[in-house]
Short mmCIF file of C-alpha atoms in Angstrom, two decimals:
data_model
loop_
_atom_site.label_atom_id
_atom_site.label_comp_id
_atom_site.label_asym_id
_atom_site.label_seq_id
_atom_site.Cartn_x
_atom_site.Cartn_y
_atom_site.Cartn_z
CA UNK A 1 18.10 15.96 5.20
CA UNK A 2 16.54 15.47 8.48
CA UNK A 3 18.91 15.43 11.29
CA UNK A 4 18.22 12.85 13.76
CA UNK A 5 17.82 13.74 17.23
CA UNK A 6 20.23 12.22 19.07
CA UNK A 7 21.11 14.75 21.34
CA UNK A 8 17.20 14.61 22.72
CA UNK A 9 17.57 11.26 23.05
CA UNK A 10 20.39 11.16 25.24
CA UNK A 11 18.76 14.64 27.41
CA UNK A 12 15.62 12.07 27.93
CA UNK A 13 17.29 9.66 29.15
CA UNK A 14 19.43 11.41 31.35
CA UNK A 15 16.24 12.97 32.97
CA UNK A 16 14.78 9.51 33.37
CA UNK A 17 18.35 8.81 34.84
CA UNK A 18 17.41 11.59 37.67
CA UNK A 19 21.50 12.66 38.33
CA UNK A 20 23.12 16.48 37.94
CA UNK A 21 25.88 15.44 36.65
CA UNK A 22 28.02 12.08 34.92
CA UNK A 23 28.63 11.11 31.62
CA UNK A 24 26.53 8.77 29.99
CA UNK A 25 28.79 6.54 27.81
CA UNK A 26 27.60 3.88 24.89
CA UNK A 27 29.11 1.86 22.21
CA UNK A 28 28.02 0.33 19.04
CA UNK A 29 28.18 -2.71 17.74
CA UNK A 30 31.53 -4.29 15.71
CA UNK A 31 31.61 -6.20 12.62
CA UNK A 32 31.76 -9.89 13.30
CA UNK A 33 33.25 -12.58 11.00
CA UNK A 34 31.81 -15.97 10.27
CA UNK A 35 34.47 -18.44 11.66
CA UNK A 36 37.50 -19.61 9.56
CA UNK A 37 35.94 -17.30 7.32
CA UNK A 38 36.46 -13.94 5.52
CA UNK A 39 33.14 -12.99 5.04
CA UNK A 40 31.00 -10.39 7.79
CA UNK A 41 27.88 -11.32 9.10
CA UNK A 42 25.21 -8.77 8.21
CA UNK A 43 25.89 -5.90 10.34
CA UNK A 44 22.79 -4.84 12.54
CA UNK A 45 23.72 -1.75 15.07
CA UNK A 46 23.10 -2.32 19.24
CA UNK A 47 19.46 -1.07 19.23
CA UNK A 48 20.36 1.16 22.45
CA UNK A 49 23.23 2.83 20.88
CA UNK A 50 21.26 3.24 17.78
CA UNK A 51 18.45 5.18 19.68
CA UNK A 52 21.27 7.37 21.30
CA UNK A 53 23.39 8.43 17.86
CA UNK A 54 21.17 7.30 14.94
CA UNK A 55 23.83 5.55 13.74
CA UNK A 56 23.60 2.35 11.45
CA UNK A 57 28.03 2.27 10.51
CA UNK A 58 30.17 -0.58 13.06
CA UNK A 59 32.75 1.18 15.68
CA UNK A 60 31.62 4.27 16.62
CA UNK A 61 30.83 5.54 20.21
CA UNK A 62 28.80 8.22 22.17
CA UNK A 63 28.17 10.16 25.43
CA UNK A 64 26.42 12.67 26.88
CA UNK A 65 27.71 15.18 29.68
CA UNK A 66 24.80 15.89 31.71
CA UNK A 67 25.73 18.94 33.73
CA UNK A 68 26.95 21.05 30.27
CA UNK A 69 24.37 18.87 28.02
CA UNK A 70 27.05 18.29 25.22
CA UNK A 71 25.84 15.08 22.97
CA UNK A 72 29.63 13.50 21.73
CA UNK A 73 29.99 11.45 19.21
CA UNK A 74 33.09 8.80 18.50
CA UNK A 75 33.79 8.46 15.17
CA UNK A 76 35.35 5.09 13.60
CA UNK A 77 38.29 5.78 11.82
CA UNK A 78 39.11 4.52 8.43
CA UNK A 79 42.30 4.25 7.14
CA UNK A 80 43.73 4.88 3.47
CA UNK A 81 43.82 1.35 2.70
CA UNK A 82 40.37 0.63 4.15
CA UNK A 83 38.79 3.61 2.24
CA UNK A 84 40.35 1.50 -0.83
CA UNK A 85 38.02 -1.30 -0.29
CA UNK A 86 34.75 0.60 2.14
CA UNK A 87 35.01 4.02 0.30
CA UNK A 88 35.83 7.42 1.29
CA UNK A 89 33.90 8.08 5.06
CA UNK A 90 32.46 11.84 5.72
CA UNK A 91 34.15 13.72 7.63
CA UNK A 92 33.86 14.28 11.36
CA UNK A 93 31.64 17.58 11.11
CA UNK A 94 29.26 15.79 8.69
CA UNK A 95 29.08 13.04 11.26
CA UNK A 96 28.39 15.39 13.80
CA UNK A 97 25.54 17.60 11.68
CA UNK A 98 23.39 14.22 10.10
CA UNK A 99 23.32 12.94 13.76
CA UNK A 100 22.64 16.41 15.91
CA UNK A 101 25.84 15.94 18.12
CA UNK A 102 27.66 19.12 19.45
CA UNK A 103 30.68 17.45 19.00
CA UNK A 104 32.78 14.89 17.27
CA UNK A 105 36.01 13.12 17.45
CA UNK A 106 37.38 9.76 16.51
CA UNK A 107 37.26 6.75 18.94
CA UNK A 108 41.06 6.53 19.86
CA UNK A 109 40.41 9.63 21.32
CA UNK A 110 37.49 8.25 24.05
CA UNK A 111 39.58 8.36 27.13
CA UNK A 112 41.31 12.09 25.71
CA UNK A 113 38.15 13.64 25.78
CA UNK A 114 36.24 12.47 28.81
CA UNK A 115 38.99 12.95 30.88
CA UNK A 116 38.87 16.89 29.78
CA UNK A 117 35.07 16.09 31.56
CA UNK A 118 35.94 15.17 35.23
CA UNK A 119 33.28 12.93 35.58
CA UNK A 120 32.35 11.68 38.85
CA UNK A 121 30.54 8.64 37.11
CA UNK A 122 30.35 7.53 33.79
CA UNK A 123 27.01 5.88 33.20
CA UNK A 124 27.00 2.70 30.92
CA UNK A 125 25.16 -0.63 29.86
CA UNK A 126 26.39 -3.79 31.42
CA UNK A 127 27.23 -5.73 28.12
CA UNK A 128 28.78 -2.71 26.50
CA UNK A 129 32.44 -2.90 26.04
CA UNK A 130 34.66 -0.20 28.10
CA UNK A 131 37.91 -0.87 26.84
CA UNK A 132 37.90 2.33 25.02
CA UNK A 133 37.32 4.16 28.93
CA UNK A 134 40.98 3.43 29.80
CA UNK A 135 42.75 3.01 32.83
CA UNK A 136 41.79 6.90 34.03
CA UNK A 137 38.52 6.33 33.91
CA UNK A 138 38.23 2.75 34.76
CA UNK A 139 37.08 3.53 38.41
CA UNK A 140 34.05 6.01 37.36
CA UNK A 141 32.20 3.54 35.56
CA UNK A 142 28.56 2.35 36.75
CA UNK A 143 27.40 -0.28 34.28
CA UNK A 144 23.63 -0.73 36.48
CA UNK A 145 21.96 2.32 36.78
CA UNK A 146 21.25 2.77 33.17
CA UNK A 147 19.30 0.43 31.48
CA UNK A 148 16.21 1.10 33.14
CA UNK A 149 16.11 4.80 32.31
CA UNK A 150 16.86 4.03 28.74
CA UNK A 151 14.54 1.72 28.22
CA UNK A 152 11.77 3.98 29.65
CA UNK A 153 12.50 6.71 27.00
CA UNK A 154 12.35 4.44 24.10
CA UNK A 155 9.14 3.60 25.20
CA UNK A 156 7.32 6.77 24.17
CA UNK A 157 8.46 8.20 20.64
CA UNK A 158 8.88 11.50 19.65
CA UNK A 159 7.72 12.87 16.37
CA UNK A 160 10.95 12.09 14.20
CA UNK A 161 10.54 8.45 15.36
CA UNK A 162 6.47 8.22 14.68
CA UNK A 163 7.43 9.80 11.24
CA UNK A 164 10.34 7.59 10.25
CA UNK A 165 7.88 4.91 11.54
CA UNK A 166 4.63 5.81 9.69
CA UNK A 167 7.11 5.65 6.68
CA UNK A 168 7.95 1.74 7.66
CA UNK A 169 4.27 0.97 7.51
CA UNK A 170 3.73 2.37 4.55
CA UNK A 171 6.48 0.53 2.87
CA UNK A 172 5.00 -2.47 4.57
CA UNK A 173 1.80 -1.99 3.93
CA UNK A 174 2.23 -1.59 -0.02
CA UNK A 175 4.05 -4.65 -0.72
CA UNK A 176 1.25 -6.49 1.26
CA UNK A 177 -1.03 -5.30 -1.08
CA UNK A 178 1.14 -5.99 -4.05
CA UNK A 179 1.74 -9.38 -2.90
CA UNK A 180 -2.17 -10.12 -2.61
CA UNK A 181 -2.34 -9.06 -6.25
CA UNK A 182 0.47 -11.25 -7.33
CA UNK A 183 0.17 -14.62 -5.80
CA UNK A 184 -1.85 -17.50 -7.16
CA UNK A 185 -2.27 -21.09 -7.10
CA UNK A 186 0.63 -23.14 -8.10
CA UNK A 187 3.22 -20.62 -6.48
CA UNK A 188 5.53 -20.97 -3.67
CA UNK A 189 5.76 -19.42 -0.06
CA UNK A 190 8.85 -18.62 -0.83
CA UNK A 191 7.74 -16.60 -3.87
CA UNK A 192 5.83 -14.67 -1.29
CA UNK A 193 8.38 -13.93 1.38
CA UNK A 194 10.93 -13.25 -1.47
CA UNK A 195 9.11 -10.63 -3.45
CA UNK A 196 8.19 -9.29 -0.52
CA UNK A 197 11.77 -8.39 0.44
CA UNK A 198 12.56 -7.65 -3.03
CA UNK A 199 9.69 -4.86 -3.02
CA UNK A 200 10.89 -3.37 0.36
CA UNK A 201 14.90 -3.44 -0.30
CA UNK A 202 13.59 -1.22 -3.29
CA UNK A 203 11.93 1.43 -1.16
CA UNK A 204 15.20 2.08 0.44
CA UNK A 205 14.11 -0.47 3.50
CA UNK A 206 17.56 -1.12 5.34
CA UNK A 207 16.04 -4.90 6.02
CA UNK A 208 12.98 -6.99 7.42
CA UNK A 209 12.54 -5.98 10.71
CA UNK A 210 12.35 -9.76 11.65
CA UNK A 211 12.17 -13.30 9.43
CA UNK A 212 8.92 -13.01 7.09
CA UNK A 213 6.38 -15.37 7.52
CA UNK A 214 4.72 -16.73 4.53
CA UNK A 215 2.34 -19.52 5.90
CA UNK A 216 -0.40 -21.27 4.19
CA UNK A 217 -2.70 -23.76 5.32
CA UNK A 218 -1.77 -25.24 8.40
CA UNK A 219 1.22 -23.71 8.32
CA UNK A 220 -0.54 -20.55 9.78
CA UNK A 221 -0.89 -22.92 12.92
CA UNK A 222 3.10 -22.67 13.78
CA UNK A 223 3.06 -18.41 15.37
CA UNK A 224 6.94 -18.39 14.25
CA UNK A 225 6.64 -20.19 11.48
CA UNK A 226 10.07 -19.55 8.95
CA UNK A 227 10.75 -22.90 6.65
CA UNK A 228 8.76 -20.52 4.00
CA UNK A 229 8.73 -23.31 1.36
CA UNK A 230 5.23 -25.14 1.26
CA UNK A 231 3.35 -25.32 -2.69
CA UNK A 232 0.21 -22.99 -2.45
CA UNK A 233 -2.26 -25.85 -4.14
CA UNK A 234 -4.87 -25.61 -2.65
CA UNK A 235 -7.40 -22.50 -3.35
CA UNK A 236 -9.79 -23.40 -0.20
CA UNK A 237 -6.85 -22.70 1.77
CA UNK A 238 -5.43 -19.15 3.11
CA UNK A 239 -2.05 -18.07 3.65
CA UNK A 240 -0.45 -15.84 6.44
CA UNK A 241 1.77 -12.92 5.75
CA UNK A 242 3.33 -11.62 8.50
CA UNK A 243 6.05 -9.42 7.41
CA UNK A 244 7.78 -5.93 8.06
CA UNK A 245 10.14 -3.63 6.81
CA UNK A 246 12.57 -1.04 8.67
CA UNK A 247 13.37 2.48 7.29
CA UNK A 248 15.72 4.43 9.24
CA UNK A 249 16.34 1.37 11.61
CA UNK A 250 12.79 1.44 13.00
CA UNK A 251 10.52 -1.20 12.76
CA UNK A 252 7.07 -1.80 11.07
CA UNK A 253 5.10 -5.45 11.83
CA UNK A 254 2.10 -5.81 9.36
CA UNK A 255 -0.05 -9.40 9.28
CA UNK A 256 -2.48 -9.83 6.95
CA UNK A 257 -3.99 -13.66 6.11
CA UNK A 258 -5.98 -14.41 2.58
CA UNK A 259 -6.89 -16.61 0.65
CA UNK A 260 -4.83 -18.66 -1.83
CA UNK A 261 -8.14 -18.76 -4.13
CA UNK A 262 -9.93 -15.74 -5.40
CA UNK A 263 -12.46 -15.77 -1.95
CA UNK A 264 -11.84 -17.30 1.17
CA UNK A 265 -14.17 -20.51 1.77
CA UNK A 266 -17.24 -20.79 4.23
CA UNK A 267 -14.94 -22.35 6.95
CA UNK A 268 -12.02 -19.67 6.55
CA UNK A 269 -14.33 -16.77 6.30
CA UNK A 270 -16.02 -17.88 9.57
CA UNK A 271 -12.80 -17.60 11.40
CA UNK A 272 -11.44 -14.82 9.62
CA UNK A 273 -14.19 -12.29 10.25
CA UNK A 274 -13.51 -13.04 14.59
CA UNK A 275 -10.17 -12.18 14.31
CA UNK A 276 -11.18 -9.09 12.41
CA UNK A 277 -13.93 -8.54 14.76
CA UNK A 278 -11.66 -8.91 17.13
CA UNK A 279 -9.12 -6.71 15.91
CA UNK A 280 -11.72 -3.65 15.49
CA UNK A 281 -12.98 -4.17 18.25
CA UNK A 282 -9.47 -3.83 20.65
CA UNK A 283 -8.27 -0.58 18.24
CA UNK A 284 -11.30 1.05 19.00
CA UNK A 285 -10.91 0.77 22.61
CA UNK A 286 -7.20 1.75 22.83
CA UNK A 287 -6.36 5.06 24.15
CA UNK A 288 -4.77 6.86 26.78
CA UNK A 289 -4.80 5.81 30.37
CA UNK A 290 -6.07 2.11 29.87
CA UNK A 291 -4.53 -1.27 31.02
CA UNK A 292 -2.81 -2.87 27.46
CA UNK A 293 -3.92 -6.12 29.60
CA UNK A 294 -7.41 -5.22 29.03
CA UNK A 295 -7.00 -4.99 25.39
CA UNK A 296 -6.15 -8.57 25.48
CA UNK A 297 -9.04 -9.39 28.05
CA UNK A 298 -11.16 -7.64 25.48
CA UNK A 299 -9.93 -9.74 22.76
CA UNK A 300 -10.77 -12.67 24.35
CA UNK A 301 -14.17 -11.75 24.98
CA UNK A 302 -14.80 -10.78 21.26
CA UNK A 303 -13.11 -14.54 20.22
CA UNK A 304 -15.44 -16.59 22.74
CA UNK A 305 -18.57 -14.70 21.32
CA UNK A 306 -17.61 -15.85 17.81
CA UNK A 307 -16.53 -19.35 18.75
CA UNK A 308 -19.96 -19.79 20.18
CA UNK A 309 -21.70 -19.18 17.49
CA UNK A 310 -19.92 -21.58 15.51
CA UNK A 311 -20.44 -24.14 17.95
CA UNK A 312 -16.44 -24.52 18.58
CA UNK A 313 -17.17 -23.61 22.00
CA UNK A 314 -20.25 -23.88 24.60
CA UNK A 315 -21.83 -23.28 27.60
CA UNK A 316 -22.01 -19.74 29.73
CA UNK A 317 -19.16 -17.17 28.19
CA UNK A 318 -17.87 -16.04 31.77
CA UNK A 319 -17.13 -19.69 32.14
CA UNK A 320 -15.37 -19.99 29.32
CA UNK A 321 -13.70 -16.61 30.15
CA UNK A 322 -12.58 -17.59 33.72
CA UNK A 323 -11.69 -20.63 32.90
CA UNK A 324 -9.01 -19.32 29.86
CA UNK A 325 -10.58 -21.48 27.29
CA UNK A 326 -9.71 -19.00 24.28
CA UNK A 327 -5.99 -19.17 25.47
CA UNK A 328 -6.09 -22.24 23.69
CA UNK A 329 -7.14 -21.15 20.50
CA UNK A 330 -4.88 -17.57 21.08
CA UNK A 331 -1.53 -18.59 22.81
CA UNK A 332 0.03 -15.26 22.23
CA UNK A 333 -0.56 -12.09 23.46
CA UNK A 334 -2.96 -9.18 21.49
CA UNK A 335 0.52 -7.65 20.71
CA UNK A 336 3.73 -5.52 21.88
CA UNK A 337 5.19 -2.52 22.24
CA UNK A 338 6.99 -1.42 18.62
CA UNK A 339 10.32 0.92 17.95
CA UNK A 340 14.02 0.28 16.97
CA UNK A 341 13.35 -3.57 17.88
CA UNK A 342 9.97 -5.65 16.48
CA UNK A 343 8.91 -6.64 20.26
CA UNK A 344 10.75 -3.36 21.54
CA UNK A 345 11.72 -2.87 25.30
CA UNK A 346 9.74 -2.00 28.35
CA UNK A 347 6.83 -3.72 28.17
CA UNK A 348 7.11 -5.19 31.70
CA UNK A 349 8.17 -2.17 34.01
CA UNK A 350 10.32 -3.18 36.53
CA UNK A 351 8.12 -4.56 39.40
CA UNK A 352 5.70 -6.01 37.15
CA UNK A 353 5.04 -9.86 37.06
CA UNK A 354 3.91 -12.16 34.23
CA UNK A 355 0.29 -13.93 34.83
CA UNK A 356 1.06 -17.15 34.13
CA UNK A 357 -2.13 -18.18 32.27
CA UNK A 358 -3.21 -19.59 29.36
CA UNK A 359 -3.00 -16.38 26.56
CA UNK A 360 -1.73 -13.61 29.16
CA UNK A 361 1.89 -15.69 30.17
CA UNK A 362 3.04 -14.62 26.61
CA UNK A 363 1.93 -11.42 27.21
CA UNK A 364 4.29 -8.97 26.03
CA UNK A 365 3.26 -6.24 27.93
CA UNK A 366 1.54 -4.99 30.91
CA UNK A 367 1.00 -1.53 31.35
CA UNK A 368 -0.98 1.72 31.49
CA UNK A 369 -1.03 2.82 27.77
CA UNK A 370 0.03 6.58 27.56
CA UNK A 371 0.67 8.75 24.34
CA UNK A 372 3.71 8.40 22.26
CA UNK A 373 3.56 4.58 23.06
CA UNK A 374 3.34 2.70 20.13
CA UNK A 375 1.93 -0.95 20.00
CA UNK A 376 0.73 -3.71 17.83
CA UNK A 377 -2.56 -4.92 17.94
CA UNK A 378 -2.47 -8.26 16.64
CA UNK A 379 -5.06 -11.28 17.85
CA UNK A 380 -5.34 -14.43 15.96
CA UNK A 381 -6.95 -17.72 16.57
CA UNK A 382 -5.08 -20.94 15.98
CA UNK A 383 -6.11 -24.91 15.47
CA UNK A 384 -2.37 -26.08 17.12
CA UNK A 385 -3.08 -29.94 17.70
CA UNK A 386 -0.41 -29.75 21.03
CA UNK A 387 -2.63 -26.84 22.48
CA UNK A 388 -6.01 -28.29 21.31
CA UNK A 389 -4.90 -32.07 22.99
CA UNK A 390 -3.98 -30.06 26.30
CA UNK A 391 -7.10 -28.92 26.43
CA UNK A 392 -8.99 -32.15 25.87
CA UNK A 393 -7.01 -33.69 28.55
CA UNK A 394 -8.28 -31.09 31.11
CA UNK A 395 -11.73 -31.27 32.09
CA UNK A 396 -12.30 -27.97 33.56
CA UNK A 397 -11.24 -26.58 30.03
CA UNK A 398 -12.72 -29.47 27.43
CA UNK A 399 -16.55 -29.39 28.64
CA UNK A 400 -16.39 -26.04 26.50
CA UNK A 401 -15.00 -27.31 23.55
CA UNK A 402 -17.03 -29.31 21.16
CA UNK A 403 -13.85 -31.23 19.64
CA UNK A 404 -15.78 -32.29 16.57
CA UNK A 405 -16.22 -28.37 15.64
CA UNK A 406 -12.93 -28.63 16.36
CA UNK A 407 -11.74 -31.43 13.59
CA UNK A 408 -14.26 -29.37 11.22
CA UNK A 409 -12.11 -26.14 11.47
CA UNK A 410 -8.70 -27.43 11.54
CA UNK A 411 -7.68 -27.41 8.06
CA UNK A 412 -8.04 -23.58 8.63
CA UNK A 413 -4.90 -23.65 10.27
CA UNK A 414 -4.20 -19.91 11.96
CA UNK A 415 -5.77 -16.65 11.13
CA UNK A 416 -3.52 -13.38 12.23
CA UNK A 417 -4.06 -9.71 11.48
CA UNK A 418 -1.68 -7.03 12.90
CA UNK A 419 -1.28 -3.04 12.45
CA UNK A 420 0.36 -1.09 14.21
CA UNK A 421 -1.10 1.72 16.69
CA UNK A 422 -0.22 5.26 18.10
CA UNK A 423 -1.76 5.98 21.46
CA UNK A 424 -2.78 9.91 21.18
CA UNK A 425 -4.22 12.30 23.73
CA UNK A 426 -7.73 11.60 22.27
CA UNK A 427 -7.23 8.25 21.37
CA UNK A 428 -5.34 6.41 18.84
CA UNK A 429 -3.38 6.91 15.32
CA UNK A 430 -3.20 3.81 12.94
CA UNK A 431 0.34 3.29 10.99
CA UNK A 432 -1.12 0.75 9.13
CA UNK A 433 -2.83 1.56 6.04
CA UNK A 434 -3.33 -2.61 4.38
CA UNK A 435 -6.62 -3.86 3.20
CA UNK A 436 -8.17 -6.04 5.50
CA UNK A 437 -11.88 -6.21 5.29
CA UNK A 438 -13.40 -9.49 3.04
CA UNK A 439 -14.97 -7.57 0.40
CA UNK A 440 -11.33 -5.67 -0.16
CA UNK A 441 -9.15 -8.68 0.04
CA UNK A 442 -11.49 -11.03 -1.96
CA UNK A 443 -11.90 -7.87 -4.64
CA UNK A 444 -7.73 -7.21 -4.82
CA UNK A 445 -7.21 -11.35 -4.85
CA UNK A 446 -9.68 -11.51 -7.99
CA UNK A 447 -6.95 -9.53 -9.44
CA UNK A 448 -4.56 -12.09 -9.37
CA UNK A 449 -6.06 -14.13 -10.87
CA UNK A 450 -7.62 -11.82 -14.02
CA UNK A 451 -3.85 -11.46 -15.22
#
């Protein structure tokens, strides 16, 4: 079994924390029940604890003594009659091996232990409960100077996290293709979004990493679409899958969009093949010190040169550029940093400011990309009648927009495509191994419909 490094975890962020000595000090999440209610909510563990123990279980605590590096880890105790109706926990040195901690205790015994410590601060996270601290230690507790630090070290994975990871995508990335040999005409997003759970849950996937999206037709159009329960009936049309699975508690977030029918039709191909372009285009150019905002900038460029030759847009393409005309048909940014959470912390170091334009305000991150950061690349283009009337009522942005073109194309609905990326020394690693050219979707969708 591979013993998850949760004592590295904690020494990272404790450099990033820049202090000799302290105790840093975190607890996980608690079991919540629904109101007048017996029954739990699904259980989903803090992700900052979870990065600092590798523990999934409710109760438990952790810390870190800088000065002696000694990775503690609070254990939640079960009673006899609990163990009746949970089962039989392992025992505190199992705990302590499967998790890499030097050494363990249960959680009554918190304030017991770092007391034996003298700390002369005990670093924490402002929403983080301290009860467990006690009086003793009440007065040693600094609740700002964390987060920042342990944000920072998410941000760049080590190899046990790009493995477990890799593993997500892969998961992922077969039940997309198992779903694109499955569906056909007459069947029901929710079909899709279902069996894709179904198929990840089997692969020992803890959960989605966020609510599937199953969205045909103009569905595609809504970016967070969830009601999941439109008829596919119509073979001209596409549908949007944008769905992930976790394994170990780390996130994947695939996309792929094809059609309902056996091939995709003259209209949905057109737009399709920009956002691939598009998408080749920006994972080419990732790599190591290079502005993620760029990326986006890039995409942008890539999306006006195919809306002009469709006649969707016109005139000169740096006025279309510097006038954010393709933040109309791409509201969202080309993607996010990726880890424990789906749109994972510190994509906006501290200091940094949103652009608020068209496109870039949803931005999810700006910053230098460096190795061990890993990001989604995910551009789309979108007919979203609220966005596409905004535009028409601006003239600066609607003399570029031939809103006929427009009307033609907007039974496409949205087009998405997402993988997810490594930055490397040299370059870039793709997690994502999912069909995505036309000749391999259109050739696994024929399948679907030979059964």
């Amino acid at each position: 079994m591979q013993v998850y490094p949760a004592k590295q975890h904690f020494a990272k962020t404790a450099k990033n924390l820049n202090v000799a000595s302290g105790v840093i000090f975190v607890r996980g999440g608690e079991t919540i029940i629904h109101p007048d209610s017996d029954t739990e909510y699904e259980f989903h563990q803090d992700s900052n604890f979870y990065y600092l123990s590798g523990v999934c279980e409710p109760g438990f605590a952790a810390a870190y003594d800088i000065a002696s590096d000694t990775a503690i880890l609070f254990v939640n105790h079960v009673s006899a009659d609990e163990a009746v109706w949970i089962g039989v926990p392992p025992s505190l040195d199992a705990y302590r091996v499967a998790h890499g901690f030097d050494q363990a205790h249960y959680t009554f015994d918190v304030e017991k232990v770092l007391s034996t410590l003298k700390p002369s601060t005990i670093y924490t996270l402002e929403y983080m409960n301290t009860e467990q601290l006690g009086a003793s230690l009440a007065s040693t507790i600094n609740c700002c100077a964390l987060l920042d630090p342990l944000h920072e070290a998410r941000v760049f994975k080590d190899e046990f996290e790009i493995d477990v990871m890799r593993r997500a995508n892969r998961i992922s990335s077969d039940a997309h293709v198992t779903l694109m040999k499955e569906t056909r005409l007459g069947m029901n997003e929710a079909e899709v979004r279902g069996r894709f759970v179904g198929l990840v849950l089997s692969k020992n996937s803890m959960y989605e990493a966020y609510g599937s999206i199953a969205a045909r037709g103009r569905n595609a159009a809504v970016l967070h679409y969830t009601k999941n329960n439109q008829l596919l009936d119509n073979a001209d049309e596409m549908i949007l899958v944008d769905a992930g699975a976790t394994f170990e508690n780390y996130a994947s977030d695939i996309t792929r969009t094809w059609p309902v029918g056996p091939t995709f039709s003259p209209l949905c191909r057109g737009i399709y093949e920009i956002v691939l372009d598009m998408q080749k285009q920006v994972i080419q150019a990732c790599g190591p010190n290079k502005q993620w905002e760029d990326m986006h900038n890039l995409a942008n460029r890539v999306a006006a040169q195919g809306l002009l030759k469709l006649g969707i847009l016109r005139g000169p393409i740096e006025a279309i550029l510097d006038n954010f005309v393709v933040g109309y048909f791409m509201p969202h940014g080309i993607g996010h940093l990726i880890g424990i959470d789906t749109h994972d912390v510190g994509g906006y170091p501290t200091g940094t400011e949103r652009v608020n334009k068209p496109g870039l305000r949803y931005l999810r991150a700006r910053r230098e990309m460096l190795p061990n950061m890993v990001f989604t690349v995910e551009p789309g283009l979108y007919f979203v009648d609220d966005m596409l009337n905004d535009a028409k009522s601006l003239p600066e942005v609607a003399q570029y927009i031939d809103f006929d073109k427009v009307a033609e194309y907007r039974c496409v609905g949205g087009v998405r495509i997402e993988d997810n990326i490594v930055i490397t020394e040299s370059g870039y690693d793709n997690l994502t191994a999912c069909p995505k050219e036309v000749d391999e979707l259109e050739s696994i969708r024929a399948v679907a419909y030979k059964q």
